[in-house]
mmCIF file of N, CA and C in Angstrom:
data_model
loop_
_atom_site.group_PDB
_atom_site.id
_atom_site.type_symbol
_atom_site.label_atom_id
_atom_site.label_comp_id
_atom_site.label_asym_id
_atom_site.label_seq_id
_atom_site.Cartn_x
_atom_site.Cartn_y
_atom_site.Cartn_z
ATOM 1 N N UNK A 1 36.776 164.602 29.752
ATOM 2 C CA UNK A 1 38.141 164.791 29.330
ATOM 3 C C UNK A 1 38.139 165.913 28.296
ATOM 4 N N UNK A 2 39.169 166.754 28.373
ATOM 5 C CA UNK A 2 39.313 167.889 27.383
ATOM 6 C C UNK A 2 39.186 166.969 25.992
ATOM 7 N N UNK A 3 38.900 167.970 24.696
ATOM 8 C CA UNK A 3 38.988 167.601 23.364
ATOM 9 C C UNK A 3 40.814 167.393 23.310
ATOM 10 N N UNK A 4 41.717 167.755 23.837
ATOM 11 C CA UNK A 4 42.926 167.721 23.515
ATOM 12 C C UNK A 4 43.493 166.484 24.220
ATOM 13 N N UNK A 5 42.966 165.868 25.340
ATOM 14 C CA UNK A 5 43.564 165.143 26.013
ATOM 15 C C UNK A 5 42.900 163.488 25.460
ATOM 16 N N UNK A 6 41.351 163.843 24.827
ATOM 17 C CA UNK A 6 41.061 162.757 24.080
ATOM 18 C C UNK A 6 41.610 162.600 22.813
ATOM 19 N N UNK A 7 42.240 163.504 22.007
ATOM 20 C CA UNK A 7 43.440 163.138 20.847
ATOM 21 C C UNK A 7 44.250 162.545 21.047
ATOM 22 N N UNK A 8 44.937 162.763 22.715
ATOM 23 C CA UNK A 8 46.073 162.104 22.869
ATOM 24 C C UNK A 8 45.934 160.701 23.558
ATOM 25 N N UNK A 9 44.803 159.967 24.349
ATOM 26 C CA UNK A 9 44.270 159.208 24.862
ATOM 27 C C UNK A 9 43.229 157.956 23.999
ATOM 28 N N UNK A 10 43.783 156.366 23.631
ATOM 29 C CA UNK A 10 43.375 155.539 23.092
ATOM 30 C C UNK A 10 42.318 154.635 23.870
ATOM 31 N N UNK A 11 41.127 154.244 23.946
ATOM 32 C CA UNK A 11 41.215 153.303 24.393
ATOM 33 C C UNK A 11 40.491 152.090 24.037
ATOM 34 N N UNK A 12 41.271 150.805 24.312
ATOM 35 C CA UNK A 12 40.927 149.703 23.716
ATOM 36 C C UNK A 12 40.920 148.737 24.235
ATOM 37 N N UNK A 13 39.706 147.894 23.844
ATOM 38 C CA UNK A 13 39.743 146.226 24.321
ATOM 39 C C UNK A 13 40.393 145.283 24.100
ATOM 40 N N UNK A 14 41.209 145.461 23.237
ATOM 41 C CA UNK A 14 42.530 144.224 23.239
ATOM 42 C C UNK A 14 43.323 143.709 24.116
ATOM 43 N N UNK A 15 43.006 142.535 24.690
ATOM 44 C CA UNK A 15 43.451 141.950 25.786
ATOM 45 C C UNK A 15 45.333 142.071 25.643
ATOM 46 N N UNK A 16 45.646 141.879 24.577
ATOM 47 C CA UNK A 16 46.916 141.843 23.770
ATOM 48 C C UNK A 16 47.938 142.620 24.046
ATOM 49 N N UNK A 17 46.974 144.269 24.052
ATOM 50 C CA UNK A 17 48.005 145.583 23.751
ATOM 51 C C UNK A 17 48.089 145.534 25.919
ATOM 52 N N UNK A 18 47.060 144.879 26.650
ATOM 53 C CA UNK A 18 47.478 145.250 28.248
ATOM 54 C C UNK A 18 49.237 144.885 29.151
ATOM 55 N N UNK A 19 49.569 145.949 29.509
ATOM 56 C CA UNK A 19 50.844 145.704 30.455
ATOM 57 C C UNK A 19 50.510 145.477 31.527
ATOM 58 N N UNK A 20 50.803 143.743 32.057
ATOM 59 C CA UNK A 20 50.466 143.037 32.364
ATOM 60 C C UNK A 20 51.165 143.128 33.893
ATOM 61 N N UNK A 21 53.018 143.488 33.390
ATOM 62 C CA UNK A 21 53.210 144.149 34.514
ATOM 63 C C UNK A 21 53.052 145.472 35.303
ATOM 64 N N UNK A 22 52.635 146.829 34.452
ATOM 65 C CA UNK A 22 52.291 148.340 34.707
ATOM 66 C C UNK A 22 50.945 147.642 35.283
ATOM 67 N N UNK A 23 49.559 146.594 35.213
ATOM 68 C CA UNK A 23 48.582 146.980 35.768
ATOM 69 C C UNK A 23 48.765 146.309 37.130
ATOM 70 N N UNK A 24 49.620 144.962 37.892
ATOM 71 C CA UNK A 24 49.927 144.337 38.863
ATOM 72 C C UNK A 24 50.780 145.425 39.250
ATOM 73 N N UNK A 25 51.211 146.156 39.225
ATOM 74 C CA UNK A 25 51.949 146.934 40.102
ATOM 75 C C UNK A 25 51.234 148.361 40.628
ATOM 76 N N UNK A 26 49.614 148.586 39.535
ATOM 77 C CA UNK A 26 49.315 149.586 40.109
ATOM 78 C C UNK A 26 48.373 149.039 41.051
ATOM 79 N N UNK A 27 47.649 147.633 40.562
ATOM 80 C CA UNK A 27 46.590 147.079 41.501
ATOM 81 C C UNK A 27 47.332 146.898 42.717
ATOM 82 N N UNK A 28 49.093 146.297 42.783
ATOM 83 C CA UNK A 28 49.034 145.598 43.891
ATOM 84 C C UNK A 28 49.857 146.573 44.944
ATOM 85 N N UNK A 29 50.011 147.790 44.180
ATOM 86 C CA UNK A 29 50.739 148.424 45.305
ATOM 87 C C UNK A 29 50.097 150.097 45.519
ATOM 88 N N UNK A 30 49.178 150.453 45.044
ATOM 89 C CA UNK A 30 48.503 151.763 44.741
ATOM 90 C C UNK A 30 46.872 151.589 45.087
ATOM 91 N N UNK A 31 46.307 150.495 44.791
ATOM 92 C CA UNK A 31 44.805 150.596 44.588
ATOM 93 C C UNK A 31 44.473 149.791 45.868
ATOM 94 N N UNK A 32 43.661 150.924 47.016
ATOM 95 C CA UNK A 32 43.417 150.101 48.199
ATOM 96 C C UNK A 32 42.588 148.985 48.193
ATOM 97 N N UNK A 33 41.621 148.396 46.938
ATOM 98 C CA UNK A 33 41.212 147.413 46.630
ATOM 99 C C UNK A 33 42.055 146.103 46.849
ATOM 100 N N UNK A 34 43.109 146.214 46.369
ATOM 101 C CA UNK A 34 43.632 145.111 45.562
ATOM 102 C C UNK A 34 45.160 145.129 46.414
ATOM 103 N N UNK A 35 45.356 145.578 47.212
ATOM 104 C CA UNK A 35 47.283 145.687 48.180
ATOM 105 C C UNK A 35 47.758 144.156 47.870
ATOM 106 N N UNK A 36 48.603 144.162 47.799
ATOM 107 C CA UNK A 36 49.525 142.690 48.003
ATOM 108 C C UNK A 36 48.534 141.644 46.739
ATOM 109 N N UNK A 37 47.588 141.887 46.116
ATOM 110 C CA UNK A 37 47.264 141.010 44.923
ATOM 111 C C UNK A 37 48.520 140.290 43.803
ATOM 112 N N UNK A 38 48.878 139.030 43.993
ATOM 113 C CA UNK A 38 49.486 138.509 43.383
ATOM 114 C C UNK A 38 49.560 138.377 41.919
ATOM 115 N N UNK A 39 51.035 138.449 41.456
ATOM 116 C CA UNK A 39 50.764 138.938 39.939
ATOM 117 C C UNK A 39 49.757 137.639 38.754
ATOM 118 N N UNK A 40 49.820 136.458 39.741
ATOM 119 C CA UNK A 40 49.483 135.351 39.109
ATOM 120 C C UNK A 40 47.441 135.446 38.882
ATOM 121 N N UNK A 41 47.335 136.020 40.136
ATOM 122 C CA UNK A 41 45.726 136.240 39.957
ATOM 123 C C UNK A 41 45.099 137.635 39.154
ATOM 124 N N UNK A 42 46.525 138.788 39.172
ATOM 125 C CA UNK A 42 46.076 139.240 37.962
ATOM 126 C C UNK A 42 45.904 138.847 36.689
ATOM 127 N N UNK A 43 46.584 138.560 36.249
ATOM 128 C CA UNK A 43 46.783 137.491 35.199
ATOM 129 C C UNK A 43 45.664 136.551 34.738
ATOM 130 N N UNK A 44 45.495 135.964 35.907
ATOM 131 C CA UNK A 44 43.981 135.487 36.084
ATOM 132 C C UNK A 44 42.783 136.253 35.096
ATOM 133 N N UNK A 45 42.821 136.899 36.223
ATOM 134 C CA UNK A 45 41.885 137.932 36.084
ATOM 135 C C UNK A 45 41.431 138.692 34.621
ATOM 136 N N UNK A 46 42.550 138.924 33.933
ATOM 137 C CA UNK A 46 42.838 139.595 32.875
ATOM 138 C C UNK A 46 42.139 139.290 31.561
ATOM 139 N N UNK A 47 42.542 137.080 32.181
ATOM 140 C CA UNK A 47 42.385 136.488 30.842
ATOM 141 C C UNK A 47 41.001 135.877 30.552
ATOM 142 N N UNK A 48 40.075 136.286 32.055
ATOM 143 C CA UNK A 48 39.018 135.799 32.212
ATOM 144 C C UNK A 48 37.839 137.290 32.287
ATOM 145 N N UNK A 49 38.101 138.540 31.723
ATOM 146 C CA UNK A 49 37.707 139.498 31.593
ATOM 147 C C UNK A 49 37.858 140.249 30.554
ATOM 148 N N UNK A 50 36.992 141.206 30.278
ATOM 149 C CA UNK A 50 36.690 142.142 29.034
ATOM 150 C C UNK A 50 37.885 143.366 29.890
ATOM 151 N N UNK A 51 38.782 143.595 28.893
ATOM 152 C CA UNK A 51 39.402 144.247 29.527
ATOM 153 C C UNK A 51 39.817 146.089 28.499
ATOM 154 N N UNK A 52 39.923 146.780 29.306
ATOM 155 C CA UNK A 52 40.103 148.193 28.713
ATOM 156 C C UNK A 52 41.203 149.192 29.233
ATOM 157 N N UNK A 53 42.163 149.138 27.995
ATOM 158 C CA UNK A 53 43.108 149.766 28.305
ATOM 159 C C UNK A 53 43.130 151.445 27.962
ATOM 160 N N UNK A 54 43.950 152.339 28.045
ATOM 161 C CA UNK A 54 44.013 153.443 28.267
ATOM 162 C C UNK A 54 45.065 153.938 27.589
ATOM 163 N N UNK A 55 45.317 154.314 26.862
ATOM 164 C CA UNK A 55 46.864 154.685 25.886
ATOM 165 C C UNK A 55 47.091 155.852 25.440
ATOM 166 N N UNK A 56 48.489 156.241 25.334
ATOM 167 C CA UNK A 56 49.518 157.592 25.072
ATOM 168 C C UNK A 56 49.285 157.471 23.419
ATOM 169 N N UNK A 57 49.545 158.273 22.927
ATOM 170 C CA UNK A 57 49.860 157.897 21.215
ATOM 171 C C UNK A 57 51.219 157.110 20.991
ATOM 172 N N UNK A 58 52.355 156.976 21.965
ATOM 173 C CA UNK A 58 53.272 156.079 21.908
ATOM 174 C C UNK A 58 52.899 154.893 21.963
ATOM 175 N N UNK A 59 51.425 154.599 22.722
ATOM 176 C CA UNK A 59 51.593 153.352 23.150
ATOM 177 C C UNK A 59 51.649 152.630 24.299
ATOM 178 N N UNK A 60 52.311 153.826 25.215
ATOM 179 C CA UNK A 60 52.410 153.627 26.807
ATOM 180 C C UNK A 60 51.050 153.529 27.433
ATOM 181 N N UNK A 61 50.408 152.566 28.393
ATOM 182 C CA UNK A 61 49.412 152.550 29.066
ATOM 183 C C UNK A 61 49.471 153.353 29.892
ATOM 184 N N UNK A 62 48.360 153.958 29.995
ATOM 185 C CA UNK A 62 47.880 154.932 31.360
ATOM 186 C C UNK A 62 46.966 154.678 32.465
ATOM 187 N N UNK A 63 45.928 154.065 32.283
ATOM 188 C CA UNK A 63 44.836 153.530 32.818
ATOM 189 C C UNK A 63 44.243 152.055 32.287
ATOM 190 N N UNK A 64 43.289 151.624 33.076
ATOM 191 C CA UNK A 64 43.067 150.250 33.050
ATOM 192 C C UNK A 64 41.781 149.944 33.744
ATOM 193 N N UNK A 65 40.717 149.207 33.316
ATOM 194 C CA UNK A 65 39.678 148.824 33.784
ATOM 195 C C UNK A 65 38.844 147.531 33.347
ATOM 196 N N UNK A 66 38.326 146.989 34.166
ATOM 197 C CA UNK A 66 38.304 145.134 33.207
ATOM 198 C C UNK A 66 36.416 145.207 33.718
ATOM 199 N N UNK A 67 35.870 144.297 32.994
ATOM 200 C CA UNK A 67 34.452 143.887 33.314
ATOM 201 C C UNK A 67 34.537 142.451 33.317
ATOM 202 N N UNK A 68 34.126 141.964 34.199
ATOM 203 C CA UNK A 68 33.117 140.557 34.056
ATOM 204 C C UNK A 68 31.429 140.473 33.937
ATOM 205 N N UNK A 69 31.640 139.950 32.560
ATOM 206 C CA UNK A 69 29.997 140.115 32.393
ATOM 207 C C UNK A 69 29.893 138.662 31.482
ATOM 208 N N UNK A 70 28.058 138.244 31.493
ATOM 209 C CA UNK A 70 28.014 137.041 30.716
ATOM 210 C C UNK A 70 27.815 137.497 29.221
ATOM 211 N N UNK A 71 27.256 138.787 29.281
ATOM 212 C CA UNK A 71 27.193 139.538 27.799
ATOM 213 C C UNK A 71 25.750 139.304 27.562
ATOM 214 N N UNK A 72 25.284 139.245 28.714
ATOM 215 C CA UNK A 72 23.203 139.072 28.452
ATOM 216 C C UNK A 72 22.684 139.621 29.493
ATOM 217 N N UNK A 73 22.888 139.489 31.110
ATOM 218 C CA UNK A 73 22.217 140.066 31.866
ATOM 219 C C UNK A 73 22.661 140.714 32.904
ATOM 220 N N UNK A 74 24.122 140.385 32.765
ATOM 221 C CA UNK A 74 24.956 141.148 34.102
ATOM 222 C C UNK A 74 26.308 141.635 33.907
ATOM 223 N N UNK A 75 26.956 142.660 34.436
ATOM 224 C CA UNK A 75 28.395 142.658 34.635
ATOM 225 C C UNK A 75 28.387 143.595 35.603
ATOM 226 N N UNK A 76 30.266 143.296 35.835
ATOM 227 C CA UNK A 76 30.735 143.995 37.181
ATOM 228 C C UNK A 76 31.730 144.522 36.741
ATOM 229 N N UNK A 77 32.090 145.871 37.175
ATOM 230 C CA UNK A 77 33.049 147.074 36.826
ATOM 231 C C UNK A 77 33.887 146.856 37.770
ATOM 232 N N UNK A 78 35.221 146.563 37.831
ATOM 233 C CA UNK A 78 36.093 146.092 38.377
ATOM 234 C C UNK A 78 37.516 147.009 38.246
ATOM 235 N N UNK A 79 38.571 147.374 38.962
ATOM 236 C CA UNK A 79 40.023 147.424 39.094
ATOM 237 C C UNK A 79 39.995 148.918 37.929
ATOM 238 N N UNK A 80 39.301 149.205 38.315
ATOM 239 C CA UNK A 80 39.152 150.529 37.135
ATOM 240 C C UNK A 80 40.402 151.848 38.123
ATOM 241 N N UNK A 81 41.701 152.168 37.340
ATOM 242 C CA UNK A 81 42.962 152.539 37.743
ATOM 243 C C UNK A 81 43.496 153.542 36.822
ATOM 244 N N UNK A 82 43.767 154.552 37.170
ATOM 245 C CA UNK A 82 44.396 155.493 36.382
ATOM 246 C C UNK A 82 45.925 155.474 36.806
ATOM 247 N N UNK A 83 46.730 155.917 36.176
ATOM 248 C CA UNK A 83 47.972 156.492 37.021
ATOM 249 C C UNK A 83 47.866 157.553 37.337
ATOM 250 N N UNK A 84 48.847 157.751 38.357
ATOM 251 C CA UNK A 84 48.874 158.955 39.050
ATOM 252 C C UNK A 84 49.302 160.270 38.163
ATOM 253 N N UNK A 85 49.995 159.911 37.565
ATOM 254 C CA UNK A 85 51.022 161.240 36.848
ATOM 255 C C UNK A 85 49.985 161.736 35.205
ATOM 256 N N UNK A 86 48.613 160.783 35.525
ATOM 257 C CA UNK A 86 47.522 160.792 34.387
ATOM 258 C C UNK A 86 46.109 161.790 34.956
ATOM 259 N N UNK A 87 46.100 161.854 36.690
ATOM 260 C CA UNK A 87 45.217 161.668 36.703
ATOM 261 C C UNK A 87 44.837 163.344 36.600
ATOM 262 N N UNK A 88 42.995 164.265 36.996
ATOM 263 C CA UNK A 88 42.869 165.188 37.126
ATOM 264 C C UNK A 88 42.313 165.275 35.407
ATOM 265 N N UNK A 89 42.326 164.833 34.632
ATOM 266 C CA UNK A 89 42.202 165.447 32.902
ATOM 267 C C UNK A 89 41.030 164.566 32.495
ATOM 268 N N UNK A 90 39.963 163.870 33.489
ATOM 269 C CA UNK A 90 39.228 163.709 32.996
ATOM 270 C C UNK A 90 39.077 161.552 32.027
ATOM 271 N N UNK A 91 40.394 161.331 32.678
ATOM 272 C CA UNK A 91 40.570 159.925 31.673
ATOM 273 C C UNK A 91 40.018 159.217 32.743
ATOM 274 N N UNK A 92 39.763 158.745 33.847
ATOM 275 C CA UNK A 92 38.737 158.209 34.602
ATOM 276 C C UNK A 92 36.853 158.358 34.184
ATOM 277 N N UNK A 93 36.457 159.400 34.115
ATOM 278 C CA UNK A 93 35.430 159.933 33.299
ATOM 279 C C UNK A 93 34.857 158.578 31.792
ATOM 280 N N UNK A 94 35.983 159.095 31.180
ATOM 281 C CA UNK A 94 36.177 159.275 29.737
ATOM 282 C C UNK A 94 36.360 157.264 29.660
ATOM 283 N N UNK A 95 37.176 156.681 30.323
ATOM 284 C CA UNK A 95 37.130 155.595 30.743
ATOM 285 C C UNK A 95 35.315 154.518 30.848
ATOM 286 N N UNK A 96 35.089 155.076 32.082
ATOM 287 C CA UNK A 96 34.050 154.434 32.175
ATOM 288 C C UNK A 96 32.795 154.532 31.758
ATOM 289 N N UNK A 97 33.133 155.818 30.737
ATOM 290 C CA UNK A 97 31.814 156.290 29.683
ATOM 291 C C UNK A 97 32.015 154.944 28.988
ATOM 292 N N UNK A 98 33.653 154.939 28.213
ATOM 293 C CA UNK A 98 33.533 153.668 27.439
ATOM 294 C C UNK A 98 33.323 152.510 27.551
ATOM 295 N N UNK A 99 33.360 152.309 29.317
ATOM 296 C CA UNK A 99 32.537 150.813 29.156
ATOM 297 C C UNK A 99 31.472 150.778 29.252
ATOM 298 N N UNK A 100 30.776 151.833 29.636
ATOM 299 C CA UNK A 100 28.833 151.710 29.513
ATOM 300 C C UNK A 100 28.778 151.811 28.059
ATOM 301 N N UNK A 101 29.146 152.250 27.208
ATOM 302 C CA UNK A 101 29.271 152.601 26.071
ATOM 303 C C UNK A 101 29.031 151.034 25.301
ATOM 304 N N UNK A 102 30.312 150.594 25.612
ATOM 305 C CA UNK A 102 30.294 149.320 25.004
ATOM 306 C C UNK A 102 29.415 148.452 25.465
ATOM 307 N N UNK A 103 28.983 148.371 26.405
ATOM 308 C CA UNK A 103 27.847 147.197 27.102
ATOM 309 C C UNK A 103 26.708 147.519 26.784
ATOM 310 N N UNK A 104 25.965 148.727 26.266
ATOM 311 C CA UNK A 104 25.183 149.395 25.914
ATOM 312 C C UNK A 104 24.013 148.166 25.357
ATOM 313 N N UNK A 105 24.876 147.954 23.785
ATOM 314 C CA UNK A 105 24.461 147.108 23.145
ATOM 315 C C UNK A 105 24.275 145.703 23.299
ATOM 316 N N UNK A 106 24.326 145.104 24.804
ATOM 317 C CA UNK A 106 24.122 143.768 25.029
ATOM 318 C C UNK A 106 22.659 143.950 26.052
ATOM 319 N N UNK A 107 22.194 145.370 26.353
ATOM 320 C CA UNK A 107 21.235 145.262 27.158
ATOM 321 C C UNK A 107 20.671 144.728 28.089
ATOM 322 N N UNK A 108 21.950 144.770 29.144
ATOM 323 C CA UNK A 108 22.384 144.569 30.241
ATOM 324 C C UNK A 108 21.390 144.969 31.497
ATOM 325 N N UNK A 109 20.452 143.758 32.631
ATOM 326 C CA UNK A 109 19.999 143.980 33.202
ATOM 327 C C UNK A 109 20.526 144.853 34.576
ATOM 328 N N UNK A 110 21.885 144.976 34.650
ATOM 329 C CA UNK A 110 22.271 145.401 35.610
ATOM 330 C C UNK A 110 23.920 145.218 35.574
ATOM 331 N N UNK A 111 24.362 146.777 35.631
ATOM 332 C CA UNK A 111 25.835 146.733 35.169
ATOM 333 C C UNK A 111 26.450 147.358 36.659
ATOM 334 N N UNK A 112 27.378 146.618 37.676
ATOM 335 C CA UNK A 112 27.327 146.926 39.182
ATOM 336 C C UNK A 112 29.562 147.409 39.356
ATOM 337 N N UNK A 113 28.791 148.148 40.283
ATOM 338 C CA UNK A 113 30.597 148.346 40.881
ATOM 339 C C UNK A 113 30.731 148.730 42.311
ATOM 340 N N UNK A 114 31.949 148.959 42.946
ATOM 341 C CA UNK A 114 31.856 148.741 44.155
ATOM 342 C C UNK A 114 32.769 150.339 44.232
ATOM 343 N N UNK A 115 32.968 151.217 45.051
ATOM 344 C CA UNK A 115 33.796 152.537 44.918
ATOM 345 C C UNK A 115 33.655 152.671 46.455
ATOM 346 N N UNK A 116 34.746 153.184 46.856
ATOM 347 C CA UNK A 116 34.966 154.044 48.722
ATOM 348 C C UNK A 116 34.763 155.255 48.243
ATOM 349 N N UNK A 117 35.065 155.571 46.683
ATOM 350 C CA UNK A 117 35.646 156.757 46.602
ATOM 351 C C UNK A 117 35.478 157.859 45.792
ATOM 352 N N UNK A 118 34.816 157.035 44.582
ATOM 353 C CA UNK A 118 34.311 157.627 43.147
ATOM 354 C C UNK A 118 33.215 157.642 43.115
ATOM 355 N N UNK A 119 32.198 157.928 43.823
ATOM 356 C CA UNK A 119 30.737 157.728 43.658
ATOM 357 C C UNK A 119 30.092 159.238 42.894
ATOM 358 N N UNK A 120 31.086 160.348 42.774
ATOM 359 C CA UNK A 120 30.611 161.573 41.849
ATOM 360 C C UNK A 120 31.412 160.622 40.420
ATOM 361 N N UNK A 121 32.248 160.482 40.259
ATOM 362 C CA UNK A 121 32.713 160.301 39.004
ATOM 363 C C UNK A 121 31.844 159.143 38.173
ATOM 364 N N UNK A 122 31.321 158.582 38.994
ATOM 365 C CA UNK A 122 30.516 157.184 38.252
ATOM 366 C C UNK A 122 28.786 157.775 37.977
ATOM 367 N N UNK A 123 28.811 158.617 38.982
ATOM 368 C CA UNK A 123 27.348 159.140 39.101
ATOM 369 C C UNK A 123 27.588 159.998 37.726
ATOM 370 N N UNK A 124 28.149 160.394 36.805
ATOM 371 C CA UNK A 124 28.389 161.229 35.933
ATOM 372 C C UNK A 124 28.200 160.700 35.033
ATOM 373 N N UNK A 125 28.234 159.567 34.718
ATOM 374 C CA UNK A 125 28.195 158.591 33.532
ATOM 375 C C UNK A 125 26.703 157.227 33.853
ATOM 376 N N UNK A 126 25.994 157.612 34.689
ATOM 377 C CA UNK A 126 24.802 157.371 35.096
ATOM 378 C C UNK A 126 24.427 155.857 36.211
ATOM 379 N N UNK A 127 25.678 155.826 36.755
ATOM 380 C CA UNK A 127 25.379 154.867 38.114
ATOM 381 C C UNK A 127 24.934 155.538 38.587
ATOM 382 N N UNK A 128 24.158 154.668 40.085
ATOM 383 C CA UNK A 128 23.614 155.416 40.806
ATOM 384 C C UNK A 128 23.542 154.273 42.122
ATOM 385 N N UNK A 129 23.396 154.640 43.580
ATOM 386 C CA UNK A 129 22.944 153.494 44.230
ATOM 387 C C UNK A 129 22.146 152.698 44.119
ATOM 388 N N UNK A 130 22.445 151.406 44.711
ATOM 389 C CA UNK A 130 21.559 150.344 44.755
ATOM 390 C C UNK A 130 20.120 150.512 45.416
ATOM 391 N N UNK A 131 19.097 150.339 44.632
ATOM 392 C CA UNK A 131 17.627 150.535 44.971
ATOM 393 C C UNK A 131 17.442 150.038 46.075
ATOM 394 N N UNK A 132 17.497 148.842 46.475
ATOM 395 C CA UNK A 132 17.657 147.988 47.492
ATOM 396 C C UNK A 132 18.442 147.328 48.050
ATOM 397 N N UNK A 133 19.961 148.244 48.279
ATOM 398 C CA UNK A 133 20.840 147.503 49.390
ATOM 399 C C UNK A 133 20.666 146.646 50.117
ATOM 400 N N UNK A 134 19.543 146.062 51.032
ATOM 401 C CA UNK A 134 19.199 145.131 51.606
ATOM 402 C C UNK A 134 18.922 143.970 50.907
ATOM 403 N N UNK A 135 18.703 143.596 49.906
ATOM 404 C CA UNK A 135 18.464 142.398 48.720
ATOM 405 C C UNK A 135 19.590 141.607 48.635
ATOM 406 N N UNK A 136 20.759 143.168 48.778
ATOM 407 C CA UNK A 136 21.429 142.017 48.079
ATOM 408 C C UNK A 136 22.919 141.715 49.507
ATOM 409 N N UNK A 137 23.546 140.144 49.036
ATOM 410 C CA UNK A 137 24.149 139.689 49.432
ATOM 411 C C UNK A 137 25.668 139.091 48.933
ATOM 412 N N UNK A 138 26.438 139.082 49.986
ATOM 413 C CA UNK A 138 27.818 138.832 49.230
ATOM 414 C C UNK A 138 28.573 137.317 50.311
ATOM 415 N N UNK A 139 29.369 136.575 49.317
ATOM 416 C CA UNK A 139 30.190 135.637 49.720
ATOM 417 C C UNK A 139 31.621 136.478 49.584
ATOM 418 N N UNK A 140 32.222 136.478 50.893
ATOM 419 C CA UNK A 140 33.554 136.834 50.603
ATOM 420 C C UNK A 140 34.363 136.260 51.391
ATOM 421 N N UNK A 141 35.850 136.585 50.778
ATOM 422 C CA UNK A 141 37.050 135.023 51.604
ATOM 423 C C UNK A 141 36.886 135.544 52.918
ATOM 424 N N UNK A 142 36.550 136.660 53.385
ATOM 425 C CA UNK A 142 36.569 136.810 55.026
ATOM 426 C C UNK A 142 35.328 136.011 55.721
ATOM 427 N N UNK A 143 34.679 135.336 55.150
ATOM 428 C CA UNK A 143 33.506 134.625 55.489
ATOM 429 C C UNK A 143 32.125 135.456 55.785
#
């Protein structure tokens, strides 16, 4: 992110300061992850996650990204969302620096995310593929 666009760009873990309705409307109608996600399981979601908001100097949210982690050996990078009329300046970047940033210090055996799409932008901030894709395994509602 430019030096000018990080003056104007906050971001913070306060579950408190998140718009609860601005992030259900970008998950459930913008982010091909998440289509038709009900506002009740965001919500969910929200209150059961480390969550990181993205802010104007007004105050207005811009972006949004949550972790589930136990805070010892694992977490998962999740619903990580810019707006549109935000995006291009680098606050996606600048975003998920700050959550490696912050997890840093719990020395985390393995910090995981899932992308169709961002695999340069994450590779920038030092993900990388899974060593052994074949290891691993998933339960999901499609069975």
């Amino acid at each position: 992110m430019t030096a000018r666009a990080e003056a104007e760009y906050e971001i913070d873990v306060d579950p408190a300061r998140i718009d609860v309705d601005r992030v259900h409307d970008w998950l459930s109608t913008d982010a091909y992850w998440a289509l038709g996600r009900e506002r009740e399981v965001v919500e969910r979601s929200i209150r059961a996650s480390l969550n990181f908001g993205v802010y104007e100097s007004n105050g207005n949210q811009v972006a949004y990204a949550r972790v589930i982690t136990d805070s010892a050996t694992f977490a998962w990078l999740c619903d990580v969302y810019v707006d549109r009329d935000h995006r291009g300046i680098g606050i996606g970047r600048h975003l998920a620096t700050a959550v490696r940033d912050h997890l840093a210090p719990y020395k985390l055996k393995r910090v995981l995310l899932a992308t169709a799409d961002a695999h340069t932008l994450y590779a920038k901030v030092g993900f990388a593929p899974l060593p052994n894709p074949q290891n691993w395994m998933a339960l999901t509602e499609e069975g």
